[in-house]
Amino acid sequence: MRIKQNSFISLMTGIVIFLALIPLQSVSAESGLQAVTVTTTASGEQSYSVSIQILMLMTVLTFLPAALMMMTSFTRIIIVLSILRQALGLMQAPSSQTLIGLSLFLTFFIMAPVFDRINTEALQPYLNEKITIQDAANAAGKPLRHFMFGQTREADIMTFSQIAGHDKFNSHAEVPFSILVPAFVTSELKTAFQIGFLLFIPFLIIDLVVASVLMSMGMMMLSPMVISLPFKIMLFVLVDGWNLIIGTLASSFYV
């Protein structure tokens, strides 16, 4: 996977359009959204009402955190890092806040090409009044769908298609988000646990060796975890573990 360099403004703009335009696919196609409607009655009095589109928008905004976690690379990254911490035997280091922050910024880095395409193909034409908000939402969904299909297994798509009662799809364009998203999350969970299993093996070997040595020396009352922990940390540091893990995670995504 080759990740091209993007400016900070372009990246942030892509994130904004991702968070703002994707949920608007259910909103009718208009040049803009009216927040408040003023109605004048026959007696000259004026009544104010909030547009139903604004109510819909405020409702879908509550799903944005879930969309950020479930429709990007965040899920795989946070699971792998959590398994790595458990394999090392460190329950509180790095802290959960550190892992979440690292996963979030790695997600921005990996998703940068997708956000850049959303900015170029959807946000900028909409801001320049070349396309409507509905067209911008549809254009913003295409790069995201391309990314999700690149990580999703066909077997998972078929599973949710059968559950939903759909026939076999002839192309990716026919697969709705209601099927693609759960299939993508399922594939991400499987991939994350596969990577986590491979991470566990070297640290498990160290635990087994240390436990065998302690038993042969008759030190059965001494916890093997206390002795093996420094060796696991030393091994992880000597092989430049963080660089390997982060590099492997970044290169495991097809963008």
PDB file of C-alpha atoms in Angstrom, residues 60-245:
ATOM      1  CA  VAL A  60     -27.754  10.949  12.267  1.00  0.00           C
ATOM      2  CA  LEU A  61     -24.936  12.970  13.854  1.00  0.00           C
ATOM      3  CA  THR A  62     -25.270  10.780  16.936  1.00  0.00           C
ATOM      4  CA  PHE A  63     -24.118   7.816  14.823  1.00  0.00           C
ATOM      5  CA  LEU A  64     -20.915   9.510  13.662  1.00  0.00           C
ATOM      6  CA  PRO A  65     -18.650   8.048  16.416  1.00  0.00           C
ATOM      7  CA  ALA A  66     -19.866   4.551  15.536  1.00  0.00           C
ATOM      8  CA  ALA A  67     -19.341   5.282  11.831  1.00  0.00           C
ATOM      9  CA  LEU A  68     -15.793   6.476  12.482  1.00  0.00           C
ATOM     10  CA  MET A  69     -14.959   3.286  14.368  1.00  0.00           C
ATOM     11  CA  MET A  70     -16.845   0.763  12.254  1.00  0.00           C
ATOM     12  CA  MET A  71     -16.283   2.094   8.706  1.00  0.00           C
ATOM     13  CA  THR A  72     -12.562   2.860   8.884  1.00  0.00           C
ATOM     14  CA  SER A  73      -9.359   1.082   9.880  1.00  0.00           C
ATOM     15  CA  PHE A  74      -9.872   1.941  13.560  1.00  0.00           C
ATOM     16  CA  THR A  75     -11.365  -1.418  14.572  1.00  0.00           C
ATOM     17  CA  ARG A  76      -8.449  -3.550  13.369  1.00  0.00           C
ATOM     18  CA  ILE A  77      -5.835  -1.231  14.858  1.00  0.00           C
ATOM     19  CA  ILE A  78      -7.306  -0.939  18.349  1.00  0.00           C
ATOM     20  CA  ILE A  79      -7.897  -4.707  18.630  1.00  0.00           C
ATOM     21  CA  VAL A  80      -4.341  -5.566  17.554  1.00  0.00           C
ATOM     22  CA  LEU A  81      -2.833  -3.045  19.961  1.00  0.00           C
ATOM     23  CA  SER A  82      -5.011  -4.352  22.808  1.00  0.00           C
ATOM     24  CA  ILE A  83      -3.949  -7.935  22.114  1.00  0.00           C
ATOM     25  CA  LEU A  84      -0.318  -6.809  21.971  1.00  0.00           C
ATOM     26  CA  ARG A  85      -0.587  -5.209  25.407  1.00  0.00           C
ATOM     27  CA  GLN A  86      -2.094  -8.386  26.818  1.00  0.00           C
ATOM     28  CA  ALA A  87       0.576 -10.554  25.165  1.00  0.00           C
ATOM     29  CA  LEU A  88       3.292  -8.454  26.766  1.00  0.00           C
ATOM     30  CA  GLY A  89       1.629  -8.896  30.143  1.00  0.00           C
ATOM     31  CA  LEU A  90       1.256  -5.143  30.673  1.00  0.00           C
ATOM     32  CA  MET A  91      -2.252  -4.461  31.901  1.00  0.00           C
ATOM     33  CA  GLN A  92      -2.000  -0.671  32.206  1.00  0.00           C
ATOM     34  CA  ALA A  93       0.914   0.334  29.972  1.00  0.00           C
ATOM     35  CA  PRO A  94       0.304   1.785  27.497  1.00  0.00           C
ATOM     36  CA  SER A  95      -2.914   3.131  28.940  1.00  0.00           C
ATOM     37  CA  SER A  96      -6.226   2.704  27.151  1.00  0.00           C
ATOM     38  CA  GLN A  97      -6.282   6.425  26.357  1.00  0.00           C
ATOM     39  CA  THR A  98      -2.871   6.135  24.721  1.00  0.00           C
ATOM     40  CA  LEU A  99      -3.930   3.163  22.619  1.00  0.00           C
ATOM     41  CA  ILE A 100      -7.136   4.890  21.514  1.00  0.00           C
ATOM     42  CA  GLY A 101      -5.257   8.077  20.614  1.00  0.00           C
ATOM     43  CA  LEU A 102      -2.617   6.141  18.689  1.00  0.00           C
ATOM     44  CA  SER A 103      -5.300   4.133  16.886  1.00  0.00           C
ATOM     45  CA  LEU A 104      -7.187   7.295  15.992  1.00  0.00           C
ATOM     46  CA  PHE A 105      -4.206   9.054  14.448  1.00  0.00           C
ATOM     47  CA  LEU A 106      -3.116   5.888  12.655  1.00  0.00           C
ATOM     48  CA  THR A 107      -6.647   5.738  11.264  1.00  0.00           C
ATOM     49  CA  PHE A 108      -6.317   9.308   9.963  1.00  0.00           C
ATOM     50  CA  PHE A 109      -2.980   8.385   8.394  1.00  0.00           C
ATOM     51  CA  ILE A 110      -4.265   5.228   6.702  1.00  0.00           C
ATOM     52  CA  MET A 111      -7.522   6.825   5.578  1.00  0.00           C
ATOM     53  CA  ALA A 112      -5.793   9.962   4.235  1.00  0.00           C
ATOM     54  CA  PRO A 113      -6.058   8.883   0.557  1.00  0.00           C
ATOM     55  CA  VAL A 114      -9.753   8.125   1.031  1.00  0.00           C
ATOM     56  CA  PHE A 115     -10.412  11.459   2.729  1.00  0.00           C
ATOM     57  CA  ASP A 116      -8.450  13.244   0.024  1.00  0.00           C
ATOM     58  CA  ARG A 117     -10.614  11.694  -2.677  1.00  0.00           C
ATOM     59  CA  ILE A 118     -13.749  12.653  -0.762  1.00  0.00           C
ATOM     60  CA  ASN A 119     -12.467  16.213  -0.524  1.00  0.00           C
ATOM     61  CA  THR A 120     -11.626  16.367  -4.235  1.00  0.00           C
ATOM     62  CA  GLU A 121     -14.637  14.561  -5.669  1.00  0.00           C
ATOM     63  CA  ALA A 122     -17.383  15.609  -3.239  1.00  0.00           C
ATOM     64  CA  LEU A 123     -16.610  18.525  -0.937  1.00  0.00           C
ATOM     65  CA  GLN A 124     -14.885  20.938  -3.308  1.00  0.00           C
ATOM     66  CA  PRO A 125     -17.474  20.566  -6.119  1.00  0.00           C
ATOM     67  CA  TYR A 126     -20.245  21.073  -3.572  1.00  0.00           C
ATOM     68  CA  LEU A 127     -18.606  24.166  -2.079  1.00  0.00           C
ATOM     69  CA  ASN A 128     -18.151  25.533  -5.600  1.00  0.00           C
ATOM     70  CA  GLU A 129     -21.879  24.903  -6.228  1.00  0.00           C
ATOM     71  CA  LYS A 130     -21.172  22.501  -9.076  1.00  0.00           C
ATOM     72  CA  ILE A 131     -23.181  19.617  -7.597  1.00  0.00           C
ATOM     73  CA  THR A 132     -26.063  19.268  -5.162  1.00  0.00           C
ATOM     74  CA  ILE A 133     -25.735  17.990  -1.637  1.00  0.00           C
ATOM     75  CA  GLN A 134     -27.234  14.625  -2.647  1.00  0.00           C
ATOM     76  CA  ASP A 135     -24.701  14.234  -5.454  1.00  0.00           C
ATOM     77  CA  ALA A 136     -21.932  15.192  -3.029  1.00  0.00           C
ATOM     78  CA  ALA A 137     -23.093  12.558  -0.556  1.00  0.00           C
ATOM     79  CA  ASN A 138     -23.142   9.894  -3.264  1.00  0.00           C
ATOM     80  CA  ALA A 139     -19.688  10.949  -4.491  1.00  0.00           C
ATOM     81  CA  ALA A 140     -18.339  10.876  -0.928  1.00  0.00           C
ATOM     82  CA  GLY A 141     -19.588   7.323  -0.458  1.00  0.00           C
ATOM     83  CA  LYS A 142     -17.740   5.885  -3.473  1.00  0.00           C
ATOM     84  CA  PRO A 143     -14.151   6.157  -2.107  1.00  0.00           C
ATOM     85  CA  LEU A 144     -15.320   4.832   1.243  1.00  0.00           C
ATOM     86  CA  ARG A 145     -17.055   1.872  -0.398  1.00  0.00           C
ATOM     87  CA  HIS A 146     -13.909   1.154  -2.422  1.00  0.00           C
ATOM     88  CA  PHE A 147     -11.849   1.074   0.773  1.00  0.00           C
ATOM     89  CA  MET A 148     -14.316  -1.157   2.609  1.00  0.00           C
ATOM     90  CA  PHE A 149     -14.595  -3.623  -0.263  1.00  0.00           C
ATOM     91  CA  GLY A 150     -10.801  -3.872  -0.330  1.00  0.00           C
ATOM     92  CA  GLN A 151     -10.808  -5.248   3.229  1.00  0.00           C
ATOM     93  CA  THR A 152     -14.059  -7.266   3.142  1.00  0.00           C
ATOM     94  CA  ARG A 153     -14.193 -10.956   2.353  1.00  0.00           C
ATOM     95  CA  GLU A 154     -16.717 -12.156  -0.198  1.00  0.00           C
ATOM     96  CA  ALA A 155     -17.847 -14.894   2.201  1.00  0.00           C
ATOM     97  CA  ASP A 156     -18.877 -12.278   4.772  1.00  0.00           C
ATOM     98  CA  ILE A 157     -20.836 -10.324   2.165  1.00  0.00           C
ATOM     99  CA  MET A 158     -22.620 -13.494   1.074  1.00  0.00           C
ATOM    100  CA  THR A 159     -23.444 -14.355   4.687  1.00  0.00           C
ATOM    101  CA  PHE A 160     -25.190 -11.066   5.386  1.00  0.00           C
ATOM    102  CA  SER A 161     -26.807 -11.109   1.939  1.00  0.00           C
ATOM    103  CA  GLN A 162     -28.398 -14.466   2.730  1.00  0.00           C
ATOM    104  CA  ILE A 163     -29.508 -13.263   6.151  1.00  0.00           C
ATOM    105  CA  ALA A 164     -31.124 -10.199   4.560  1.00  0.00           C
ATOM    106  CA  GLY A 165     -32.791 -12.348   1.902  1.00  0.00           C
ATOM    107  CA  HIS A 166     -30.958 -10.804  -1.060  1.00  0.00           C
ATOM    108  CA  ASP A 167     -29.912 -12.690  -4.140  1.00  0.00           C
ATOM    109  CA  LYS A 168     -26.317 -12.785  -5.300  1.00  0.00           C
ATOM    110  CA  PHE A 169     -25.043  -9.347  -6.306  1.00  0.00           C
ATOM    111  CA  ASN A 170     -23.591  -8.956  -9.791  1.00  0.00           C
ATOM    112  CA  SER A 171     -21.275  -6.086  -8.845  1.00  0.00           C
ATOM    113  CA  HIS A 172     -20.031  -4.185  -5.810  1.00  0.00           C
ATOM    114  CA  ALA A 173     -22.185  -1.214  -6.761  1.00  0.00           C
ATOM    115  CA  GLU A 174     -25.319  -3.249  -6.002  1.00  0.00           C
ATOM    116  CA  VAL A 175     -24.271  -4.023  -2.420  1.00  0.00           C
ATOM    117  CA  PRO A 176     -26.014  -1.602  -0.018  1.00  0.00           C
ATOM    118  CA  PHE A 177     -24.328  -0.080   3.002  1.00  0.00           C
ATOM    119  CA  SER A 178     -26.664  -2.082   5.265  1.00  0.00           C
ATOM    120  CA  ILE A 179     -24.881  -5.258   4.121  1.00  0.00           C
ATOM    121  CA  LEU A 180     -21.419  -3.867   3.419  1.00  0.00           C
ATOM    122  CA  VAL A 181     -20.851  -2.337   6.864  1.00  0.00           C
ATOM    123  CA  PRO A 182     -21.514  -5.466   9.004  1.00  0.00           C
ATOM    124  CA  ALA A 183     -19.583  -7.595   6.496  1.00  0.00           C
ATOM    125  CA  PHE A 184     -16.665  -5.161   6.694  1.00  0.00           C
ATOM    126  CA  VAL A 185     -16.678  -5.175  10.503  1.00  0.00           C
ATOM    127  CA  THR A 186     -16.788  -8.987  10.582  1.00  0.00           C
ATOM    128  CA  SER A 187     -13.831  -9.209   8.201  1.00  0.00           C
ATOM    129  CA  GLU A 188     -11.899  -6.656  10.257  1.00  0.00           C
ATOM    130  CA  LEU A 189     -12.479  -8.644  13.446  1.00  0.00           C
ATOM    131  CA  LYS A 190     -11.221 -11.830  11.808  1.00  0.00           C
ATOM    132  CA  THR A 191      -8.134 -10.129  10.390  1.00  0.00           C
ATOM    133  CA  ALA A 192      -7.370  -8.442  13.716  1.00  0.00           C
ATOM    134  CA  PHE A 193      -7.531 -11.740  15.612  1.00  0.00           C
ATOM    135  CA  GLN A 194      -5.312 -13.422  13.019  1.00  0.00           C
ATOM    136  CA  ILE A 195      -2.670 -10.736  13.486  1.00  0.00           C
ATOM    137  CA  GLY A 196      -3.109 -10.949  17.270  1.00  0.00           C
ATOM    138  CA  PHE A 197      -2.553 -14.717  17.199  1.00  0.00           C
ATOM    139  CA  LEU A 198       0.762 -14.261  15.394  1.00  0.00           C
ATOM    140  CA  LEU A 199       1.775 -11.610  17.931  1.00  0.00           C
ATOM    141  CA  PHE A 200       1.055 -13.921  20.842  1.00  0.00           C
ATOM    142  CA  ILE A 201       3.330 -16.769  19.673  1.00  0.00           C
ATOM    143  CA  PRO A 202       6.805 -15.342  20.515  1.00  0.00           C
ATOM    144  CA  PHE A 203       5.674 -14.047  23.900  1.00  0.00           C
ATOM    145  CA  LEU A 204       3.961 -17.362  24.673  1.00  0.00           C
ATOM    146  CA  ILE A 205       7.209 -19.192  23.933  1.00  0.00           C
ATOM    147  CA  ILE A 206       9.045 -16.964  26.407  1.00  0.00           C
ATOM    148  CA  ASP A 207       6.417 -17.688  29.076  1.00  0.00           C
ATOM    149  CA  LEU A 208       6.730 -21.439  28.467  1.00  0.00           C
ATOM    150  CA  VAL A 209      10.532 -21.369  28.638  1.00  0.00           C
ATOM    151  CA  VAL A 210      10.570 -19.321  31.840  1.00  0.00           C
ATOM    152  CA  ALA A 211       7.910 -21.536  33.450  1.00  0.00           C
ATOM    153  CA  SER A 212       9.873 -24.693  32.553  1.00  0.00           C
ATOM    154  CA  VAL A 213      13.115 -23.276  33.969  1.00  0.00           C
ATOM    155  CA  LEU A 214      11.439 -22.243  37.212  1.00  0.00           C
ATOM    156  CA  MET A 215       9.846 -25.658  37.649  1.00  0.00           C
ATOM    157  CA  SER A 216      13.153 -27.421  36.981  1.00  0.00           C
ATOM    158  CA  MET A 217      14.769 -25.241  39.662  1.00  0.00           C
ATOM    159  CA  GLY A 218      11.992 -26.007  42.129  1.00  0.00           C
ATOM    160  CA  MET A 219      10.762 -22.399  42.276  1.00  0.00           C
ATOM    161  CA  MET A 220       7.107 -23.284  41.862  1.00  0.00           C
ATOM    162  CA  MET A 221       5.959 -20.550  44.255  1.00  0.00           C
ATOM    163  CA  LEU A 222       7.470 -17.811  42.072  1.00  0.00           C
ATOM    164  CA  SER A 223       5.140 -16.492  39.385  1.00  0.00           C
ATOM    165  CA  PRO A 224       6.568 -17.035  35.871  1.00  0.00           C
ATOM    166  CA  MET A 225       4.952 -13.768  34.750  1.00  0.00           C
ATOM    167  CA  VAL A 226       7.211 -11.767  37.063  1.00  0.00           C
ATOM    168  CA  ILE A 227      10.344 -13.295  35.509  1.00  0.00           C
ATOM    169  CA  SER A 228       9.182 -13.398  31.886  1.00  0.00           C
ATOM    170  CA  LEU A 229       7.917  -9.815  31.768  1.00  0.00           C
ATOM    171  CA  PRO A 230      11.364  -8.148  31.564  1.00  0.00           C
ATOM    172  CA  PHE A 231      12.456 -10.625  28.881  1.00  0.00           C
ATOM    173  CA  LYS A 232       9.346  -9.937  26.789  1.00  0.00           C
ATOM    174  CA  ILE A 233       9.835  -6.184  27.071  1.00  0.00           C
ATOM    175  CA  MET A 234      13.524  -6.539  26.187  1.00  0.00           C
ATOM    176  CA  LEU A 235      12.686  -8.697  23.147  1.00  0.00           C
ATOM    177  CA  PHE A 236      10.031  -6.242  21.974  1.00  0.00           C
ATOM    178  CA  VAL A 237      12.418  -3.305  22.277  1.00  0.00           C
ATOM    179  CA  LEU A 238      15.368  -5.084  20.624  1.00  0.00           C
ATOM    180  CA  VAL A 239      13.356  -5.990  17.509  1.00  0.00           C
ATOM    181  CA  ASP A 240      11.915  -2.438  17.331  1.00  0.00           C
ATOM    182  CA  GLY A 241       8.478  -3.821  17.986  1.00  0.00           C
ATOM    183  CA  TRP A 242       6.459  -0.617  17.747  1.00  0.00           C
ATOM    184  CA  ASN A 243       7.886   0.185  14.338  1.00  0.00           C
ATOM    185  CA  LEU A 244       7.160  -3.344  13.122  1.00  0.00           C
ATOM    186  CA  ILE A 245       3.632  -3.422  14.495  1.00  0.00           C
TER     187      ILE A 245
END
